[in-house]
Coordinates of C-alpha atoms in Angstrom, one line a residue:
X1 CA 56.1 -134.1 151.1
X2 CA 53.8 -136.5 151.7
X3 CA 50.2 -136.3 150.4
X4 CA 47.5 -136.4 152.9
X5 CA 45.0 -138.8 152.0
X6 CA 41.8 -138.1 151.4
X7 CA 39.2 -140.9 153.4
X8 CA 36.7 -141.9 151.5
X9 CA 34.0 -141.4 154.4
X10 CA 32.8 -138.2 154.1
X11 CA 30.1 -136.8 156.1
X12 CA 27.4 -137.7 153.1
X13 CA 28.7 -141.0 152.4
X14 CA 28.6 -141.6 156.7
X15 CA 25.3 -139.9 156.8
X16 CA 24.0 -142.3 153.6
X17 CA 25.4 -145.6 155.2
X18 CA 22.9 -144.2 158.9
X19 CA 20.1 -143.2 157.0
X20 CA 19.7 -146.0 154.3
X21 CA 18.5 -148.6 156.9
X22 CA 16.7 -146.3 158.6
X23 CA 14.0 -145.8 156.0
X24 CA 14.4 -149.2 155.1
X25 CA 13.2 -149.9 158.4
X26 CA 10.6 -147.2 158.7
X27 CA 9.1 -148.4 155.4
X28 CA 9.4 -151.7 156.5
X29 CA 7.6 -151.2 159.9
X30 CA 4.6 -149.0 157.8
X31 CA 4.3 -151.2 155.0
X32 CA 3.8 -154.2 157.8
X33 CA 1.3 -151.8 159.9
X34 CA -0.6 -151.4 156.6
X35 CA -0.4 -154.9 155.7
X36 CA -1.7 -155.6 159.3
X37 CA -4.2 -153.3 159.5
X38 CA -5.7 -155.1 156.3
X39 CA -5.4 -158.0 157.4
X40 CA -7.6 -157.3 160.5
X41 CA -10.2 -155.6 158.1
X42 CA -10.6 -158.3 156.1
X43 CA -11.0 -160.7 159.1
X44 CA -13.9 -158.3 160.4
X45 CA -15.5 -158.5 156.5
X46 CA -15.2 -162.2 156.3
X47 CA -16.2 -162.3 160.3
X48 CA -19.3 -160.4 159.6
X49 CA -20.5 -162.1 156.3
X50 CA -20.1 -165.8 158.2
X51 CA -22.6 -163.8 160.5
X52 CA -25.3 -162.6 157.7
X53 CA -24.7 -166.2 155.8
X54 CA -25.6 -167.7 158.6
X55 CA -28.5 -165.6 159.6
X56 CA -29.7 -165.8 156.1
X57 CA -29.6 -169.7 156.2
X58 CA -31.8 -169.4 159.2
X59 CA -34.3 -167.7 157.9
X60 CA -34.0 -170.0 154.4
X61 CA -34.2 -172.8 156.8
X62 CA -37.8 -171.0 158.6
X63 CA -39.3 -170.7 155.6
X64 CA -38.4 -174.0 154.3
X65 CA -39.8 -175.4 157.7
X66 CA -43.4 -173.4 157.6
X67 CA -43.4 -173.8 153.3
X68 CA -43.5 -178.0 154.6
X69 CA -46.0 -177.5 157.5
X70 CA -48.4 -176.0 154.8
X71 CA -47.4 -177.0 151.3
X72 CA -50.0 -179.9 151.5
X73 CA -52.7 -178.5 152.6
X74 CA -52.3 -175.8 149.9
X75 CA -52.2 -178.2 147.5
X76 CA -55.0 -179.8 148.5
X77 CA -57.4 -176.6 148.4
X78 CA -55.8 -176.5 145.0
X79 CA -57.2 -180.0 144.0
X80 CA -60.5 -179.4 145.4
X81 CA -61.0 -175.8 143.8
X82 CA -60.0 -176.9 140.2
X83 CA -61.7 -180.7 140.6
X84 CA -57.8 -182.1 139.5
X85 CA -55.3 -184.4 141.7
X86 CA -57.0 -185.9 145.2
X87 CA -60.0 -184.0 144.6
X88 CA -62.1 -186.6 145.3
X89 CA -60.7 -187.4 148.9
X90 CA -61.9 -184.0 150.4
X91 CA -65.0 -182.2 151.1
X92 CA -66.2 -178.6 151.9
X93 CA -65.4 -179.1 155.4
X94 CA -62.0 -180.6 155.1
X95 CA -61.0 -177.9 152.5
X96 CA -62.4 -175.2 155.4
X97 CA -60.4 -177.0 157.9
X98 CA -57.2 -176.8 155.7
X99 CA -57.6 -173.4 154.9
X100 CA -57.4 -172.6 158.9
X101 CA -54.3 -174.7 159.3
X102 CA -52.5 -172.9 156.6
X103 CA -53.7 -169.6 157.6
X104 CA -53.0 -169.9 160.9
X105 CA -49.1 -171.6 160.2
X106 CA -48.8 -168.3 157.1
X107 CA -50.0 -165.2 159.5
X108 CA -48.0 -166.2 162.5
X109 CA -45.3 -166.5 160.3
X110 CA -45.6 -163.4 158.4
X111 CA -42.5 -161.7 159.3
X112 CA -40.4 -164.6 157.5
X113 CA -41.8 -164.0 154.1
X114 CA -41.2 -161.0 152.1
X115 CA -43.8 -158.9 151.6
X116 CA -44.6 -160.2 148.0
X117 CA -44.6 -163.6 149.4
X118 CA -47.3 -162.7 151.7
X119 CA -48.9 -160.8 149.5
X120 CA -49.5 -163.2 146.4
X121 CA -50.6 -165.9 149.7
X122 CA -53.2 -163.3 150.4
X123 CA -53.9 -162.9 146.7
X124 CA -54.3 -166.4 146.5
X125 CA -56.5 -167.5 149.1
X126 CA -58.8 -164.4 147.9
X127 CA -59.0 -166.8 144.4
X128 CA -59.9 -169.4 146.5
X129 CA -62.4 -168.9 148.8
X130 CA -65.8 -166.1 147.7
X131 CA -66.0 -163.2 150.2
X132 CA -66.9 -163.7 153.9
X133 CA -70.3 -163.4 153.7
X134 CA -71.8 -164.9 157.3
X135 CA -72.0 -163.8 160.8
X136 CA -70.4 -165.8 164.0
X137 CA -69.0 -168.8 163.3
X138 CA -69.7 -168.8 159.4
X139 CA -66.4 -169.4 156.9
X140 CA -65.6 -168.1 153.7
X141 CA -67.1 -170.1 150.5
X142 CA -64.9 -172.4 148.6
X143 CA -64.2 -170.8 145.0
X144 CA -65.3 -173.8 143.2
X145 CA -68.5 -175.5 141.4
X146 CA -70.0 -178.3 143.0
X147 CA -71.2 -179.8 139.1
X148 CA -68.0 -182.9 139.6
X149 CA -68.2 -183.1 143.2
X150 CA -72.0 -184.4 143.4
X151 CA -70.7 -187.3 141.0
X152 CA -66.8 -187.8 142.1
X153 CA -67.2 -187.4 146.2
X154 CA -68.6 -190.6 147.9
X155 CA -71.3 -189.8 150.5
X156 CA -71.4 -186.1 149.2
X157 CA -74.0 -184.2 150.9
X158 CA -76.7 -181.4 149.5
X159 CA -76.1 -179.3 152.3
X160 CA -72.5 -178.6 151.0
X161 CA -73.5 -176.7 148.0
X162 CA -73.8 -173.8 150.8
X163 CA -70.2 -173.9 151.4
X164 CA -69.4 -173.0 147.7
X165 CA -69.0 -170.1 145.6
X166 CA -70.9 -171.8 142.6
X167 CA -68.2 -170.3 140.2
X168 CA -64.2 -170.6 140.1
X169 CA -61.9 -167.6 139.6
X170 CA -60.4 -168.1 136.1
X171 CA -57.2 -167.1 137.4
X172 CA -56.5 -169.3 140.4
X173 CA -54.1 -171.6 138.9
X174 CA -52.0 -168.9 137.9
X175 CA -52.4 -167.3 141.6
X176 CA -51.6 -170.8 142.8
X177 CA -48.1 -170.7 140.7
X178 CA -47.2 -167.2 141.7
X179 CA -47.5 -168.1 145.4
X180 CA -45.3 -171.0 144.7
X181 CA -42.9 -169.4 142.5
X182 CA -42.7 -166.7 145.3
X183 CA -42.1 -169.0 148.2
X184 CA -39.4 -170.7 146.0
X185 CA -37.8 -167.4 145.6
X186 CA -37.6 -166.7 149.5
X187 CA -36.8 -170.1 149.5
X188 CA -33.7 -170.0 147.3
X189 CA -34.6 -172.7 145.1
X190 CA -36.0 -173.1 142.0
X191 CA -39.3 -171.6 140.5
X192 CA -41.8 -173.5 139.4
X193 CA -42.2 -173.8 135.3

């Protein structure tokens, strides 16, 4: 008698040897969908924050444009009000004429600045200049003595005196610092000391 030989292919083993590379593949295929699918989601991220960088340099680069259209003349109200720096080279009227420039070049530029920005500009000016006091045509008083001026300004004139507060806001140099310290801030770059 012979013995009949069993194969070793059962149905399992013929099913295991069909199946195996089946989920292989299927795994393969969703692992790769996945991997894909991440892959596109991170593009849009990165895609998207290349966008807000660059919008935020933009506005960075705004501020940094108006901050040099004015940064002068502020510092030159500065001078006069606090009888320090170039002082000497200015007068009521000049100071008045910088103060238009710079509020002209800070409103129209408003929406640049953040709201504190704005804010300690407004805060300073107001340490600046007395309260409008005059009808048409008459500007705010310088926040400042005239005691240096009569001696320090060549060619200084009586009729001045009008244009100033008589008294200086003890605080103004510290208003002064917070605008700058502000703008630097918006600015990204260092505050002052």
């Amino acid at each position: 008698m012979t013995e009949e030989r069993k194969s070793p292919w059962n149905s399992l083993e013929v099913a295991k040897l069909l199946v195996t590379p089946l989920v292989v593949a299927l795994l393969g295929f969703f692992v790769q969908t996945q991997i894909a699918a991440q892959g596109q989601a991170t593009q849009t991220l990165l895609a998207e924050q290349a966008r807000s960088w660059q919008q935020s340099q933009r506005l960075v680069d705004r501020r940094l444009q108006v901050y040099e259209s004015v940064r002068l003349e502020l510092n030159k109200i500065y001078c006069f009000v606090e009888d320090v720096g170039s002082w000497k080279e200015d007068n009521p009227e000049t100071v008045i004429s910088y103060k238009r420039a710079v509020d002209r070049e800070m409103h129209s530029h408003r929406a640049i600045w953040s709201n504190e920005t704005f804010d300690a500009y407004l805060k300073y000016i107001d340490s600046a200049f007395g309260e409008y006091q005059g009808g048409v045509g008459k500007d705010a008083p310088i926040a400042t003595t005239a005691d240096q001026k009569r001696e320090g300004i060549k060619n200084w004139s009586p009729s001045w005196e009008t244009r100033l507060t008589g008294k200086r806001d003890p605080q103004h140099k510290v208003k002064y610092d917070q605008l700058l310290n502000r703008m630097s801030q918006d600015m990204n770059t260092k505050s002052v000391g």
